mmCIF file of C-alpha atoms in Angstrom:
data_model
loop_
_atom_site.group_PDB
_atom_site.id
_atom_site.type_symbol
_atom_site.label_atom_id
_atom_site.label_comp_id
_atom_site.label_asym_id
_atom_site.label_seq_id
_atom_site.Cartn_x
_atom_site.Cartn_y
_atom_site.Cartn_z
ATOM 1 C CA MET C 203 -21.649 18.311 -81.082
ATOM 2 C CA ALA C 204 -23.998 18.921 -83.855
ATOM 3 C CA LEU C 205 -21.246 18.330 -86.340
ATOM 4 C CA ASN C 206 -20.575 14.541 -84.180
ATOM 5 C CA GLY C 207 -24.371 13.408 -85.043
ATOM 6 C CA LYS C 208 -25.168 14.937 -88.418
ATOM 7 C CA LEU C 209 -21.468 12.684 -89.731
ATOM 8 C CA HIS C 210 -23.689 10.096 -88.215
ATOM 9 C CA ALA C 211 -26.240 10.014 -90.382
ATOM 10 C CA LEU C 212 -24.920 10.417 -92.935
ATOM 11 C CA ALA C 213 -23.123 7.496 -92.576
ATOM 12 C CA THR C 214 -26.429 5.313 -91.593
ATOM 13 C CA GLN C 215 -27.695 6.478 -94.575
ATOM 14 C CA CYS C 216 -24.956 5.872 -96.361
ATOM 15 C CA ILE C 217 -24.500 1.927 -94.885
ATOM 16 C CA SER C 218 -28.345 1.576 -95.887
ATOM 17 C CA HIS C 219 -27.851 2.520 -100.054
ATOM 18 C CA CYS C 220 -23.880 0.532 -99.781
ATOM 19 C CA ARG C 221 -26.869 -2.644 -99.097
ATOM 20 C CA ARG C 222 -29.609 -1.868 -101.136
ATOM 21 C CA ASN C 223 -27.737 -1.216 -104.260
ATOM 22 C CA TYR C 224 -24.913 -4.359 -103.552
ATOM 23 C CA GLY C 225 -28.394 -6.765 -103.008
ATOM 24 C CA ILE C 226 -30.016 -5.609 -106.220
ATOM 25 C CA SER C 227 -26.653 -4.925 -108.474
ATOM 26 C CA ALA C 228 -26.363 -8.940 -107.012
ATOM 27 C CA VAL C 229 -29.890 -10.028 -108.641
ATOM 28 C CA LEU C 230 -29.363 -7.820 -112.230
ATOM 29 C CA MET C 231 -25.071 -9.140 -113.037
ATOM 30 C CA GLN C 232 -26.895 -12.578 -112.759
ATOM 31 C CA LYS C 233 -27.182 -13.127 -116.503
ATOM 32 C CA SER C 234 -28.254 -16.656 -116.666
ATOM 33 C CA LEU C 235 -32.037 -17.248 -118.578
ATOM 34 C CA ASP C 236 -34.546 -20.095 -117.511
ATOM 35 C CA PRO C 237 -34.480 -23.205 -118.900
ATOM 36 C CA VAL C 238 -38.112 -22.462 -120.482
ATOM 37 C CA GLN C 239 -37.440 -18.740 -120.878
ATOM 38 C CA LYS C 240 -34.225 -20.619 -123.136
ATOM 39 C CA LEU C 241 -36.160 -23.076 -124.870
ATOM 40 C CA PHE C 242 -38.194 -20.675 -125.729
ATOM 41 C CA VAL C 243 -35.866 -18.414 -127.389
ATOM 42 C CA ASP C 244 -33.877 -19.924 -129.278
ATOM 43 C CA LYS C 245 -37.325 -21.181 -130.797
ATOM 44 C CA LEU C 246 -37.854 -18.095 -131.876
ATOM 45 C CA ARG C 247 -34.572 -17.939 -132.854
ATOM 46 C CA GLU C 248 -34.588 -20.888 -134.924
ATOM 47 C CA TYR C 249 -38.102 -20.035 -136.745
ATOM 48 C CA ALA C 250 -36.979 -16.465 -137.674
ATOM 49 C CA GLN C 251 -33.894 -18.086 -139.118
ATOM 50 C CA LYS C 252 -35.302 -21.423 -141.079
ATOM 51 C CA SER C 253 -38.641 -18.311 -141.851
ATOM 52 C CA ASN C 254 -35.525 -15.993 -143.478
ATOM 53 C CA LEU C 255 -33.955 -18.919 -144.993
ATOM 54 C CA TYR C 256 -37.792 -20.602 -146.453
ATOM 55 C CA TYR C 257 -38.145 -16.746 -148.346
ATOM 56 C CA ILE C 258 -34.991 -16.620 -149.628
ATOM 57 C CA GLN C 259 -34.838 -19.646 -151.499
ATOM 58 C CA THR C 260 -38.829 -18.817 -152.807
ATOM 59 C CA GLY C 261 -37.435 -15.683 -153.627
ATOM 60 C CA LEU C 262 -40.496 -14.533 -151.962
ATOM 61 C CA ASN C 263 -40.794 -10.853 -150.888
ATOM 62 C CA LEU C 264 -41.762 -10.675 -147.219
ATOM 63 C CA LEU C 265 -45.069 -8.697 -147.533
ATOM 64 C CA PRO C 266 -47.361 -10.269 -144.593
ATOM 65 C CA HIS C 267 -50.233 -10.780 -146.922
ATOM 66 C CA ARG C 268 -49.055 -14.652 -147.534
ATOM 67 C CA SER C 269 -50.748 -17.260 -149.701
ATOM 68 C CA LYS C 270 -52.260 -20.275 -148.614
ATOM 69 C CA SER C 271 -49.317 -22.413 -149.553
ATOM 70 C CA GLU C 272 -47.054 -20.278 -147.604
ATOM 71 C CA LEU C 273 -48.536 -19.944 -144.199
ATOM 72 C CA PHE C 274 -46.078 -22.483 -142.925
ATOM 73 C CA VAL C 275 -42.486 -22.754 -143.097
ATOM 74 C CA ASP C 276 -41.445 -26.657 -142.595
ATOM 75 C CA ALA C 277 -45.034 -28.259 -143.308
ATOM 76 C CA ASP C 278 -46.128 -31.504 -143.985
ATOM 77 C CA GLU C 279 -48.763 -32.121 -146.000
ATOM 78 C CA LYS C 280 -51.109 -33.777 -143.250
ATOM 79 C CA ILE C 281 -50.522 -29.122 -141.244
ATOM 80 C CA LYS C 282 -51.685 -28.403 -144.811
ATOM 81 C CA MET C 283 -54.668 -30.948 -144.519
ATOM 82 C CA GLU C 284 -55.529 -29.978 -140.756
ATOM 83 C CA TYR C 285 -55.386 -26.607 -142.223
ATOM 84 C CA ASN C 286 -57.816 -26.978 -144.726
ATOM 85 C CA ASP C 287 -60.356 -29.297 -142.943
ATOM 86 C CA GLU C 288 -60.512 -25.876 -139.920
ATOM 87 C CA LEU C 289 -61.004 -23.562 -142.659
ATOM 88 C CA LYS C 290 -64.318 -25.963 -144.390
ATOM 89 C CA LYS C 291 -65.275 -26.632 -140.605
ATOM 90 C CA ALA C 292 -65.406 -22.868 -140.131
ATOM 91 C CA ALA C 293 -67.063 -21.880 -143.962
ATOM 92 C CA VAL C 294 -70.039 -25.013 -143.046
ATOM 93 C CA GLN C 295 -70.626 -23.014 -139.077
ATOM 94 C CA PHE C 296 -70.419 -19.700 -140.439
ATOM 95 C CA GLY C 297 -72.831 -19.736 -143.277
ATOM 96 C CA GLY C 298 -69.524 -19.877 -145.803
ATOM 97 C CA ASP C 299 -70.083 -20.641 -149.693
ATOM 98 C CA LYS C 300 -68.401 -23.550 -151.705
ATOM 99 C CA GLY C 301 -65.011 -21.714 -152.779
ATOM 100 C CA SER C 302 -65.305 -18.593 -150.456
ATOM 101 C CA ASP C 303 -62.654 -17.464 -148.362
ATOM 102 C CA MET C 304 -62.799 -17.747 -144.923
ATOM 103 C CA THR C 305 -59.373 -15.883 -144.426
ATOM 104 C CA LYS C 306 -60.508 -12.793 -145.577
ATOM 105 C CA PHE C 307 -62.037 -10.365 -143.911
ATOM 106 C CA PRO C 308 -66.363 -10.359 -144.810
ATOM 107 C CA ASP C 309 -66.772 -6.436 -146.923
ATOM 108 C CA PHE C 310 -69.876 -4.950 -144.552
ATOM 109 C CA GLN C 311 -72.203 -3.077 -147.271
ATOM 110 C CA PHE C 312 -74.951 -0.742 -145.412
ATOM 111 C CA GLU C 313 -76.852 1.874 -146.842
ATOM 112 C CA ASP C 314 -78.525 4.155 -145.429
ATOM 113 C CA PRO C 315 -82.919 3.232 -145.442
ATOM 114 C CA GLN C 316 -84.543 5.992 -146.704
ATOM 115 C CA LEU C 317 -87.104 8.086 -144.430
ATOM 116 C CA ASP C 318 -89.948 10.144 -144.762
ATOM 117 C CA PRO C 319 -89.682 14.132 -144.693
ATOM 118 C CA ILE C 320 -90.426 15.752 -141.496
ATOM 119 C CA ASN C 321 -93.923 18.298 -142.014
ATOM 120 C CA LEU C 322 -93.014 20.877 -139.453
ATOM 121 C CA GLU C 323 -95.681 22.811 -140.613
ATOM 122 C CA LYS C 324 -99.478 23.012 -138.260
ATOM 123 C CA LYS C 325 -102.417 21.548 -139.539
#
């Protein structure tokens, strides 16, 4: 009798696990991408291909620090002019001098102030 009850409980648990796993596996087996996600991934791959092709054609190395002329892939003169205009606006807004590079992180130099010595002697 006890064996029959345990077998029944085991069968019930097995059935519930099979249903749960079957429901999850249907979602996991589906490999279709969201159309927006697919478009985004395609554009990323296209950009990576164009940027690698650009560096191969120009003979430039793939360093993280690029000059201003190398910032954009497939950029026309209008985009480069807009970029330069934005840099000029930032220079005016944040007090950059003419000819200063606003894309460079500023160098801070702090000097320690001269402190008077503490005299602990009682007079």
